[in-house]
């Protein structure tokens, strides 16, 4: 059974909603406590590769975008 925590991040023109970073920050300790990974799922219009404004991913984190 997986203990991964998935966080949905909406974005537009490669800019994530500001609440996304707070949500990721709150989810990190939960994923750590469960022994799972923190997975960001990026959804929205004109999704591209994460830009320089994206925080660096830590070991065990994953980022999905489409």
PDB file of C-alpha atoms in Angstrom, residues 2-64:
ATOM      1  CA  UNK A   2       1.325   3.422  -0.939  1.00  0.00           C
ATOM      2  CA  UNK A   3       1.539   6.235   1.579  1.00  0.00           C
ATOM      3  CA  UNK A   4       2.213   8.909  -1.021  1.00  0.00           C
ATOM      4  CA  UNK A   5       0.478  12.265  -0.589  1.00  0.00           C
ATOM      5  CA  UNK A   6      -0.759  13.885  -3.808  1.00  0.00           C
ATOM      6  CA  UNK A   7      -1.266  17.655  -3.985  1.00  0.00           C
ATOM      7  CA  UNK A   8      -3.263  19.126  -6.878  1.00  0.00           C
ATOM      8  CA  UNK A   9      -1.734  22.388  -8.116  1.00  0.00           C
ATOM      9  CA  UNK A  10      -3.725  24.518 -10.520  1.00  0.00           C
ATOM     10  CA  UNK A  11      -1.805  26.940 -12.681  1.00  0.00           C
ATOM     11  CA  UNK A  12      -2.279  29.286 -15.604  1.00  0.00           C
ATOM     12  CA  UNK A  13       0.471  30.481 -17.963  1.00  0.00           C
ATOM     13  CA  UNK A  14       3.091  28.591 -15.931  1.00  0.00           C
ATOM     14  CA  UNK A  15       2.137  30.371 -12.693  1.00  0.00           C
ATOM     15  CA  UNK A  16       0.802  28.256  -9.850  1.00  0.00           C
ATOM     16  CA  UNK A  17      -1.884  29.498  -7.491  1.00  0.00           C
ATOM     17  CA  UNK A  18      -0.229  31.039  -4.438  1.00  0.00           C
ATOM     18  CA  UNK A  19      -1.954  28.573  -2.122  1.00  0.00           C
ATOM     19  CA  UNK A  20      -0.077  25.730  -3.833  1.00  0.00           C
ATOM     20  CA  UNK A  21       3.168  26.423  -1.965  1.00  0.00           C
ATOM     21  CA  UNK A  22       1.342  26.541   1.381  1.00  0.00           C
ATOM     22  CA  UNK A  23      -0.405  23.269   0.590  1.00  0.00           C
ATOM     23  CA  UNK A  24       2.872  21.586  -0.339  1.00  0.00           C
ATOM     24  CA  UNK A  25       4.436  22.870   2.882  1.00  0.00           C
ATOM     25  CA  UNK A  26       1.574  21.483   4.967  1.00  0.00           C
ATOM     26  CA  UNK A  27       1.603  18.143   3.149  1.00  0.00           C
ATOM     27  CA  UNK A  28       5.350  17.570   3.568  1.00  0.00           C
ATOM     28  CA  UNK A  29       5.245  16.592   7.285  1.00  0.00           C
ATOM     29  CA  UNK A  30       2.257  14.316   6.640  1.00  0.00           C
ATOM     30  CA  UNK A  31       4.124  12.474   3.876  1.00  0.00           C
ATOM     31  CA  UNK A  32       7.193  12.212   6.118  1.00  0.00           C
ATOM     32  CA  UNK A  33       5.134  10.836   9.001  1.00  0.00           C
ATOM     33  CA  UNK A  34       3.504   8.233   6.748  1.00  0.00           C
ATOM     34  CA  UNK A  35       6.813   7.285   5.148  1.00  0.00           C
ATOM     35  CA  UNK A  36       5.518   8.257   1.714  1.00  0.00           C
ATOM     36  CA  UNK A  37       6.467  10.703  -1.000  1.00  0.00           C
ATOM     37  CA  UNK A  38       5.038  14.139  -1.653  1.00  0.00           C
ATOM     38  CA  UNK A  39       3.706  14.216  -5.222  1.00  0.00           C
ATOM     39  CA  UNK A  40       2.692  17.477  -6.917  1.00  0.00           C
ATOM     40  CA  UNK A  41       0.164  17.100  -9.734  1.00  0.00           C
ATOM     41  CA  UNK A  42       0.214  20.266 -11.854  1.00  0.00           C
ATOM     42  CA  UNK A  43      -2.920  20.925 -13.891  1.00  0.00           C
ATOM     43  CA  UNK A  44      -4.039  23.903 -15.902  1.00  0.00           C
ATOM     44  CA  UNK A  45      -3.828  25.769 -19.157  1.00  0.00           C
ATOM     45  CA  UNK A  46      -0.479  26.046 -20.950  1.00  0.00           C
ATOM     46  CA  UNK A  47       1.324  23.713 -18.585  1.00  0.00           C
ATOM     47  CA  UNK A  48       4.974  23.479 -19.342  1.00  0.00           C
ATOM     48  CA  UNK A  49       8.074  22.410 -17.549  1.00  0.00           C
ATOM     49  CA  UNK A  50       8.419  23.878 -14.071  1.00  0.00           C
ATOM     50  CA  UNK A  51      10.031  27.283 -14.306  1.00  0.00           C
ATOM     51  CA  UNK A  52      12.627  28.939 -12.129  1.00  0.00           C
ATOM     52  CA  UNK A  53       9.841  30.001  -9.747  1.00  0.00           C
ATOM     53  CA  UNK A  54       9.220  26.369  -8.827  1.00  0.00           C
ATOM     54  CA  UNK A  55      10.788  25.249  -5.579  1.00  0.00           C
ATOM     55  CA  UNK A  56      13.451  22.559  -5.943  1.00  0.00           C
ATOM     56  CA  UNK A  57      12.230  19.034  -5.407  1.00  0.00           C
ATOM     57  CA  UNK A  58      13.614  17.158  -2.439  1.00  0.00           C
ATOM     58  CA  UNK A  59      14.563  13.512  -2.537  1.00  0.00           C
ATOM     59  CA  UNK A  60      11.419  11.406  -2.669  1.00  0.00           C
ATOM     60  CA  UNK A  61       9.285  14.139  -4.235  1.00  0.00           C
ATOM     61  CA  UNK A  62       7.678  13.822  -7.648  1.00  0.00           C
ATOM     62  CA  UNK A  63       6.129  16.357  -9.984  1.00  0.00           C
ATOM     63  CA  UNK A  64       3.571  15.511 -12.659  1.00  0.00           C
TER      64      UNK A  64
END
